Short mmCIF file of C-alpha atoms in Angstrom, two decimals:
data_model
loop_
_atom_site.label_atom_id
_atom_site.label_comp_id
_atom_site.label_asym_id
_atom_site.label_seq_id
_atom_site.Cartn_x
_atom_site.Cartn_y
_atom_site.Cartn_z
CA GLU M 1 -179.14 -143.37 -61.39
CA LYS M 2 -177.26 -141.99 -58.38
CA VAL M 3 -175.68 -145.39 -57.63
CA SER M 4 -172.53 -146.92 -59.09
CA CYS M 5 -171.09 -150.40 -58.59
CA SER M 6 -167.77 -152.20 -58.88
CA SER M 7 -166.98 -154.68 -61.63
CA GLU M 8 -168.23 -157.37 -59.22
CA ASN M 9 -171.60 -155.55 -58.93
CA TYR M 10 -171.12 -154.35 -55.36
CA ILE M 11 -172.28 -150.82 -54.57
CA GLU M 12 -169.38 -148.33 -54.32
CA THR M 13 -171.08 -144.92 -54.61
CA ILE M 14 -174.42 -143.56 -53.39
CA LYS M 15 -175.26 -139.99 -54.45
CA PHE M 16 -178.60 -139.16 -52.81
CA ASP M 17 -178.06 -135.40 -52.52
CA ASN M 18 -181.17 -133.23 -52.97
CA CYS M 19 -183.44 -136.26 -52.70
CA ASP M 20 -185.76 -135.01 -49.89
CA MET M 21 -184.45 -137.62 -47.48
CA SER M 22 -185.73 -137.29 -43.89
CA GLY M 23 -185.37 -139.12 -40.62
CA SER M 24 -182.08 -140.58 -39.43
CA ILE M 25 -179.16 -141.92 -41.45
CA PRO M 26 -179.79 -145.69 -41.79
CA LYS M 27 -177.35 -147.72 -39.72
CA GLU M 28 -178.00 -150.55 -42.19
CA LEU M 29 -175.48 -148.89 -44.51
CA LYS M 30 -172.90 -150.96 -42.63
CA ALA M 31 -173.94 -153.92 -44.82
CA LEU M 32 -172.51 -152.24 -47.96
CA HIS M 33 -168.96 -153.46 -47.40
CA ASP M 34 -167.58 -152.05 -50.68
CA LEU M 35 -169.05 -148.56 -50.25
CA LYS M 36 -166.55 -145.75 -50.94
CA ILE M 37 -168.64 -142.58 -51.29
CA ILE M 38 -171.80 -141.48 -49.47
CA ASP M 39 -173.43 -138.18 -50.49
CA PHE M 40 -176.52 -137.33 -48.45
CA SER M 41 -176.00 -133.55 -48.67
CA SER M 42 -178.87 -131.06 -49.07
CA ASN M 43 -181.63 -133.16 -47.51
CA ASN M 44 -183.67 -133.05 -44.28
CA LEU M 45 -181.84 -135.74 -42.33
CA SER M 46 -181.88 -135.40 -38.55
CA GLY M 47 -180.46 -137.12 -35.48
CA GLU M 48 -176.88 -138.26 -34.95
CA VAL M 49 -174.41 -139.74 -37.40
CA PRO M 50 -174.40 -143.50 -36.70
CA TYR M 51 -171.10 -145.03 -35.59
CA GLU M 52 -171.89 -147.99 -37.86
CA LEU M 53 -170.46 -145.99 -40.77
CA SER M 54 -167.03 -146.58 -39.23
CA LEU M 55 -167.47 -150.30 -39.95
CA LEU M 56 -167.14 -149.60 -43.69
CA ASP M 57 -163.41 -150.22 -44.19
CA GLY M 58 -163.35 -148.94 -47.77
CA LEU M 59 -165.21 -145.68 -47.10
CA GLU M 60 -163.33 -142.68 -48.50
CA MET M 61 -165.78 -139.75 -48.55
CA ILE M 62 -168.95 -138.77 -46.64
CA PHE M 63 -170.96 -135.65 -47.56
CA LEU M 64 -173.64 -134.69 -45.02
CA GLY M 65 -173.80 -130.90 -45.39
CA SER M 66 -177.08 -128.94 -45.52
CA ASN M 67 -179.08 -131.24 -43.23
CA ARG M 68 -180.42 -130.99 -39.65
CA LEU M 69 -178.04 -133.44 -37.99
CA SER M 70 -177.03 -133.11 -34.33
CA GLY M 71 -174.59 -134.52 -31.80
CA SER M 72 -170.93 -135.27 -32.43
CA ILE M 73 -169.20 -137.16 -35.22
CA PRO M 74 -168.38 -140.59 -33.72
CA ASN M 75 -164.81 -141.02 -32.56
CA GLN M 76 -164.61 -144.23 -34.59
CA LEU M 77 -165.16 -142.22 -37.80
CA CYS M 78 -162.59 -139.58 -36.87
CA ALA M 79 -160.11 -142.36 -36.14
CA LYS M 80 -160.45 -143.50 -39.75
CA VAL M 81 -159.58 -139.95 -40.88
CA ASP M 82 -156.51 -139.95 -38.65
CA ASP M 83 -155.44 -143.27 -40.15
CA GLY M 84 -155.71 -141.82 -43.64
CA ASN M 85 -158.37 -144.25 -44.85
CA LEU M 86 -161.37 -141.90 -44.71
CA LYS M 87 -160.32 -138.76 -46.56
CA THR M 88 -163.35 -136.46 -46.28
CA ILE M 89 -166.22 -135.96 -43.82
CA GLN M 90 -168.27 -132.89 -44.74
CA ILE M 91 -170.91 -131.65 -42.31
CA ASP M 92 -172.73 -128.50 -41.17
CA CYS M 93 -170.36 -127.48 -38.39
CA GLY M 94 -170.83 -123.72 -38.58
CA ARG M 95 -172.13 -121.48 -35.81
CA GLU M 96 -175.81 -122.24 -36.50
CA SER M 97 -175.29 -126.01 -36.60
CA ASP M 98 -176.19 -128.52 -33.87
CA ILE M 99 -173.48 -130.97 -34.91
CA THR M 100 -169.88 -130.85 -33.68
CA CYS M 101 -166.66 -132.30 -35.02
CA ALA M 102 -162.93 -131.98 -34.36
CA ASP M 103 -161.24 -129.53 -36.75
CA SER M 104 -158.81 -132.17 -37.98
CA CYS M 105 -161.63 -134.60 -38.71
CA CYS M 106 -164.26 -132.72 -40.76
CA VAL M 107 -164.66 -130.27 -43.59
CA CYS M 108 -167.23 -127.66 -42.55
CA ASN M 109 -170.05 -126.67 -44.85
CA GLU M 110 -171.86 -123.42 -44.14
CA ASN M 111 -173.55 -122.95 -47.52
CA SER M 112 -173.12 -125.19 -50.54
CA PRO M 113 -170.76 -128.17 -50.73
CA VAL M 114 -170.03 -127.30 -54.33
CA ASN M 115 -169.21 -123.65 -53.57
CA PRO M 116 -167.05 -123.77 -50.43
CA GLU M 117 -165.58 -120.34 -51.17
CA ASN M 118 -168.73 -118.76 -49.71
CA SER M 119 -167.31 -119.29 -46.22
CA TRP M 120 -163.64 -118.53 -46.96
CA ASP M 121 -161.61 -115.40 -46.35
CA TYR M 122 -159.86 -113.44 -49.10
CA ASN M 123 -156.62 -115.46 -48.98
CA GLN M 124 -158.45 -118.78 -49.13
CA LYS M 125 -160.52 -117.63 -52.08
CA ALA M 126 -157.39 -116.44 -53.86
CA THR M 127 -155.77 -119.85 -53.36
CA TRP M 128 -158.87 -121.60 -54.70
CA THR M 129 -158.85 -119.38 -57.80
CA THR M 130 -155.15 -120.04 -58.40
CA LEU M 131 -155.61 -123.80 -58.11
CA LYS M 132 -158.64 -123.65 -60.40
CA THR M 133 -156.46 -121.94 -63.01
CA LEU M 134 -154.31 -125.07 -63.06
CA SER M 135 -157.00 -127.77 -62.80
CA GLY M 136 -160.00 -126.15 -64.49
CA ASP M 137 -163.67 -126.75 -63.64
CA ILE M 138 -163.07 -130.30 -62.36
CA ILE M 139 -161.85 -128.76 -59.11
CA SER M 140 -165.50 -127.91 -58.32
CA ASN M 141 -166.57 -131.54 -58.74
CA LEU M 142 -167.37 -132.80 -55.25
CA TYR M 143 -166.02 -136.27 -56.00
CA SER M 144 -162.80 -135.35 -57.79
CA PRO M 145 -159.32 -135.69 -56.28
CA GLN M 146 -158.76 -132.06 -57.35
CA TYR M 147 -161.61 -130.91 -55.10
CA ASN M 148 -160.29 -132.87 -52.14
CA ALA M 149 -156.71 -131.76 -52.71
CA ALA M 150 -157.75 -128.09 -52.87
CA HIS M 151 -159.71 -128.45 -49.63
CA TRP M 152 -156.73 -130.08 -47.95
CA ILE M 153 -154.43 -127.24 -49.05
CA ILE M 154 -156.88 -124.50 -48.00
CA GLU M 155 -158.44 -125.95 -44.85
CA THR M 156 -156.14 -128.64 -43.43
CA ASP M 157 -152.60 -127.71 -44.44
CA ASN M 158 -150.67 -125.84 -41.76
CA TRP M 159 -147.94 -124.84 -44.22
CA LYS M 160 -150.25 -122.12 -45.60
CA ASN M 161 -148.70 -121.29 -48.96
CA SER M 162 -150.19 -118.09 -50.35
CA ALA M 163 -151.82 -117.92 -53.77
CA SER M 164 -148.69 -116.21 -55.12
CA SER M 165 -146.24 -118.74 -53.67
CA ASN M 166 -143.88 -120.42 -56.12
CA PHE M 167 -144.40 -123.67 -54.21
CA LEU M 168 -148.22 -123.77 -54.05
CA TYR M 169 -148.64 -125.79 -57.25
CA GLN M 170 -146.11 -128.48 -56.41
CA ARG M 171 -147.60 -129.08 -52.96
CA TYR M 172 -151.09 -129.21 -54.48
CA VAL M 173 -150.00 -131.69 -57.18
CA LEU M 174 -148.55 -134.08 -54.60
CA VAL M 175 -151.73 -133.93 -52.50
CA LEU M 176 -153.83 -134.37 -55.65
CA MET M 177 -151.91 -137.55 -56.45
CA TYR M 178 -152.43 -138.73 -52.87
CA PHE M 179 -156.20 -138.45 -53.32
CA THR M 180 -155.96 -140.87 -56.27
CA MET M 181 -154.32 -143.51 -54.04
CA GLY M 182 -155.88 -146.40 -52.16
CA LYS M 183 -156.26 -146.56 -48.39
CA ASP M 184 -153.13 -148.70 -47.97
CA SER M 185 -150.85 -146.29 -49.81
CA PRO M 186 -147.40 -145.86 -48.25
CA PHE M 187 -147.48 -142.13 -49.07
CA ARG M 188 -149.07 -139.57 -46.74
CA PRO M 189 -148.85 -135.77 -47.04
CA ASP M 190 -147.74 -134.10 -43.81
CA SER M 191 -149.35 -130.72 -43.11
CA GLU M 192 -146.56 -129.81 -40.68
CA LYS M 193 -143.63 -130.34 -43.07
CA ASN M 194 -142.26 -128.87 -46.26
CA GLU M 195 -143.18 -131.20 -49.13
CA CYS M 196 -139.47 -131.73 -49.86
CA LEU M 197 -139.33 -133.71 -46.61
CA TRP M 198 -142.20 -136.02 -47.54
CA GLU M 199 -141.44 -139.65 -48.32
CA ARG M 200 -140.93 -140.70 -51.96
CA VAL M 201 -140.16 -137.12 -52.99
CA MET M 202 -136.86 -135.33 -53.59
CA CYS M 203 -136.13 -131.64 -54.27
CA ASN M 204 -133.18 -129.68 -55.61
CA GLU M 205 -131.26 -127.00 -53.74
CA ASN M 206 -133.98 -124.47 -54.61
CA ASN M 207 -136.69 -126.66 -53.03
CA TYR M 208 -138.34 -127.53 -56.33
CA ILE M 209 -139.42 -131.16 -56.77
CA VAL M 210 -137.13 -133.18 -59.04
CA HIS M 211 -138.02 -136.77 -58.09
CA ILE M 212 -141.36 -138.53 -57.46
CA GLU M 213 -141.60 -142.25 -56.80
CA PHE M 214 -145.25 -143.28 -56.50
CA GLY M 215 -144.88 -146.75 -57.97
CA GLY M 216 -147.10 -149.30 -56.23
CA CYS M 217 -149.09 -146.67 -54.31
CA GLY M 218 -152.55 -147.81 -55.38
CA MET M 219 -153.20 -144.85 -57.69
CA SER M 220 -156.34 -145.06 -59.84
CA GLY M 221 -158.11 -142.87 -62.37
CA SER M 222 -156.25 -140.83 -64.95
CA ILE M 223 -152.74 -139.41 -64.74
CA PRO M 224 -153.15 -135.82 -63.48
CA LYS M 225 -152.44 -133.27 -66.19
CA GLU M 226 -151.48 -130.92 -63.35
CA LEU M 227 -148.06 -132.60 -63.31
CA LYS M 228 -147.11 -130.09 -66.01
CA ALA M 229 -146.71 -127.51 -63.23
CA LEU M 230 -143.62 -129.34 -61.93
CA HIS M 231 -141.16 -127.61 -64.22
CA ASP M 232 -138.04 -129.02 -62.53
CA LEU M 233 -139.19 -132.64 -62.34
CA GLU M 234 -136.56 -135.09 -63.61
CA TYR M 235 -137.83 -138.48 -62.45
CA LEU M 236 -141.46 -139.68 -62.39
CA ASP M 237 -142.30 -143.25 -61.39
CA LEU M 238 -146.00 -144.21 -61.56
CA ARG M 239 -145.49 -147.93 -62.19
CA SER M 240 -147.56 -150.79 -60.78
CA ASN M 241 -150.74 -148.81 -60.09
CA GLU M 242 -154.29 -148.91 -61.47
CA LEU M 243 -154.04 -145.79 -63.61
CA SER M 244 -156.34 -145.80 -66.64
CA GLY M 245 -157.22 -143.72 -69.67
CA GLU M 246 -154.76 -142.08 -72.04
CA ILE M 247 -151.39 -140.59 -71.17
CA PRO M 248 -151.81 -136.78 -71.06
CA SER M 249 -149.86 -134.76 -73.60
CA GLU M 250 -149.08 -132.24 -70.85
CA LEU M 251 -146.27 -134.52 -69.68
CA GLY M 252 -144.43 -133.43 -72.83
CA LEU M 253 -144.24 -129.90 -71.40
CA MET M 254 -141.89 -131.01 -68.62
CA MET M 255 -138.61 -129.99 -70.20
CA GLU M 256 -136.35 -131.31 -67.43
CA LEU M 257 -137.89 -134.80 -67.32
CA GLU M 258 -135.30 -137.56 -67.75
CA THR M 259 -137.17 -140.69 -66.64
CA LEU M 260 -140.88 -141.48 -67.13
CA LEU M 261 -142.03 -144.89 -65.85
CA LEU M 262 -145.66 -145.83 -66.55
CA ASP M 263 -145.74 -149.60 -67.01
CA SER M 264 -147.95 -152.08 -65.12
CA ASN M 265 -151.06 -149.89 -65.30
CA ASN M 266 -154.31 -149.93 -67.28
CA LEU M 267 -153.34 -147.13 -69.66
CA LYS M 268 -154.30 -147.21 -73.32
CA GLY M 269 -153.93 -145.26 -76.54
CA ALA M 270 -150.76 -143.83 -77.99
CA LEU M 271 -147.92 -142.13 -76.17
CA PRO M 272 -148.37 -138.43 -77.11
CA GLU M 273 -146.03 -137.12 -79.77
CA LYS M 274 -144.90 -134.32 -77.45
CA ILE M 275 -143.38 -136.92 -75.13
CA CYS M 276 -141.66 -138.80 -77.95
CA THR M 277 -140.26 -135.48 -79.18
CA GLN M 278 -138.71 -135.02 -75.75
CA ARG M 279 -137.20 -138.51 -76.06
CA GLY M 280 -135.51 -137.55 -79.30
CA SER M 281 -134.36 -134.02 -78.64
CA GLY M 282 -134.67 -133.33 -74.93
CA LYS M 283 -133.38 -134.81 -71.72
CA LEU M 284 -135.98 -137.59 -71.57
CA VAL M 285 -133.95 -140.77 -72.08
CA ASN M 286 -135.90 -143.42 -70.19
CA ILE M 287 -139.58 -144.17 -70.90
CA SER M 288 -141.41 -147.35 -69.95
CA SER M 289 -145.02 -148.30 -70.64
CA ASP M 290 -147.14 -151.38 -71.31
CA CYS M 291 -146.22 -151.32 -74.97
CA LYS M 292 -145.25 -154.97 -75.45
CA GLU M 293 -147.40 -157.08 -77.75
CA GLY M 294 -149.75 -159.31 -75.82
CA THR M 295 -150.23 -157.09 -72.79
CA GLN M 296 -153.84 -156.54 -71.83
CA HIS M 297 -153.69 -152.74 -71.98
CA LYS M 298 -151.26 -152.03 -74.79
CA VAL M 299 -149.88 -148.52 -75.20
CA GLN M 300 -148.71 -147.60 -78.68
CA CYS M 301 -145.21 -146.28 -78.21
CA ASN M 302 -142.47 -145.86 -80.79
CA CYS M 303 -140.01 -144.24 -78.42
CA CYS M 304 -140.26 -146.27 -75.20
CA PHE M 305 -137.02 -147.54 -73.75
CA ASN M 306 -138.65 -150.41 -71.91
CA CYS M 307 -141.82 -152.40 -72.67
CA PRO M 308 -142.18 -154.85 -69.77
CA SER M 309 -144.33 -157.93 -70.05
CA GLY M 310 -146.64 -156.82 -67.27
CA GLN M 311 -146.13 -160.04 -65.31
CA SER M 312 -143.90 -158.66 -62.55
CA GLN M 313 -144.57 -155.91 -60.06
CA VAL M 314 -140.88 -154.99 -60.07
CA LYS M 315 -139.41 -154.00 -63.40
CA VAL M 316 -135.72 -153.92 -64.24
CA SER M 317 -134.68 -151.70 -67.13
CA CYS M 318 -132.04 -154.15 -68.45
CA PRO M 319 -133.37 -157.67 -67.88
CA ASP M 320 -130.51 -159.26 -69.85
CA ILE M 321 -127.93 -158.11 -67.30
CA ASN M 322 -127.56 -160.42 -64.34
CA ILE M 323 -127.14 -158.66 -61.01
CA LYS M 324 -127.04 -160.56 -57.77
CA VAL M 325 -129.84 -159.35 -55.52
CA THR M 326 -131.56 -160.86 -52.51
CA ASP M 327 -135.16 -162.03 -52.67
CA SER M 328 -136.22 -159.02 -50.63
CA ALA M 329 -138.76 -156.74 -52.34
CA VAL M 330 -136.91 -153.79 -50.84
CA SER M 331 -133.67 -154.91 -52.50
CA GLU M 332 -135.43 -155.43 -55.81
CA THR M 333 -136.94 -151.96 -55.62
CA ARG M 334 -133.55 -150.45 -54.74
CA GLU M 335 -131.93 -152.19 -57.74
CA ARG M 336 -134.63 -150.97 -60.08
CA ASN M 337 -134.41 -147.40 -58.81
CA ILE M 338 -130.61 -147.24 -58.99
CA ARG M 339 -130.55 -148.69 -62.50
CA ASP M 340 -133.20 -146.26 -63.77
CA ARG M 341 -131.59 -143.27 -62.09
CA CYS M 342 -128.11 -144.11 -63.41
CA ASN M 343 -129.50 -144.58 -66.89
CA ALA M 344 -131.22 -141.19 -66.68
CA ILE M 345 -127.89 -139.60 -65.70
CA SER M 346 -125.79 -141.34 -68.37
CA GLY M 347 -128.31 -141.32 -71.21
CA ASP M 348 -128.21 -143.28 -74.47
CA ASP M 349 -129.10 -146.50 -72.61
CA ALA M 350 -125.41 -146.79 -71.65
CA VAL M 351 -126.27 -148.60 -68.42
CA CYS M 352 -127.72 -151.44 -70.48
CA GLN M 353 -124.60 -151.95 -72.60
CA HIS M 354 -122.81 -155.02 -71.29
CA ASN M 355 -119.46 -154.26 -69.63
CA SER M 356 -119.68 -150.56 -70.39
CA PRO M 357 -118.21 -148.31 -67.65
CA GLN M 358 -121.75 -147.13 -66.90
CA GLU M 359 -123.08 -150.68 -66.54
CA LEU M 360 -120.13 -151.72 -64.35
CA ALA M 361 -120.51 -148.63 -62.14
CA THR M 362 -124.22 -149.31 -61.71
CA ARG M 363 -123.56 -152.96 -60.91
CA TRP M 364 -120.99 -151.89 -58.28
CA MET M 365 -123.40 -149.47 -56.62
CA ILE M 366 -126.09 -152.12 -56.41
CA SER M 367 -124.03 -155.10 -55.28
CA ASP M 368 -120.64 -154.06 -53.88
CA ASP M 369 -120.92 -150.56 -52.46
CA LYS M 370 -120.74 -150.84 -48.67
CA MET M 371 -122.54 -147.49 -48.32
CA LYS M 372 -125.73 -149.08 -49.72
CA LEU M 373 -127.03 -145.73 -50.94
CA ASP M 374 -130.43 -145.40 -52.53
CA VAL M 375 -131.63 -142.77 -54.98
CA PHE M 376 -133.07 -140.64 -52.18
CA SER M 377 -129.65 -140.11 -50.60
CA GLN M 378 -128.12 -136.67 -51.12
CA ALA M 379 -124.77 -138.43 -51.73
CA PHE M 380 -126.14 -140.66 -54.49
#
């Protein structure tokens, strides 16, 4: 109980909250090289937070609220927050606390770590309630990406969308997806910028998200059902991650979706009927998943456009069409993105029909166009 391990039997999570711990935090924790989550909240721990915790390269969350700790959070730990590796440090940093921490480094706990709204003002509580309407009770789970995303929106984000903002949900969904990613993810939310200016994201003229490319971002866990809130989304790429579980039926509620790319993950089960219905009658024309016979995690899919073998990290929608590309991974990714985007625009798999105008136009954009546009260009 209270400990979980990786598939290699190395400890990843320690949940010793409410365990009557006393004394100092053991510096020997530095020996647990695979540790990701430490929860020592609601104990009687005292003394300073040891800098040795900063030696844990995989550490993602530390919960130390409701203790009697003192001193300052080590600069080495705060540096890991700044780098984006360590995502949460929760401590007692209220007025009655003896411990200090930079505002950008820690999440302050004045009462209960599970009920942070006790210390929030009216607007913060309203935002929490609105986000809970979308995510449900899981948002109160201390270890969930929903919990961490909500805290980021309410306590860290300088954009300060109100609970009634039309853009609150889409910003929250992007941050939620970030909290499912590994420490080396190329995506980082920027609290100073509109989400439409974040990397791997595109918006329409009304500033609603239409394009998300999170392929190869180290995502794990289940696909967030909260994606259903992105009503204008046209292109969703979640390929080459570690996503597991079943594909949520909520994706079938996204009426503008044209391209859904889910292959090279650990997903299982059947593609929900709602999504296949969109493939037949809606705008959704391009679906990929690990649906090929012989793949380790086979998805049952009767409407998928592409069932890759799972052997390559870069998937091309039309493998039978030869396009000259360099060996660069960037060039391969650009080819894949252009082909998928053009196919979503043309529909009916026209891009994959040899010598069709659509296939020739796509080939020209990839190989011969001197502008070398990618799908994120406004001129694309």
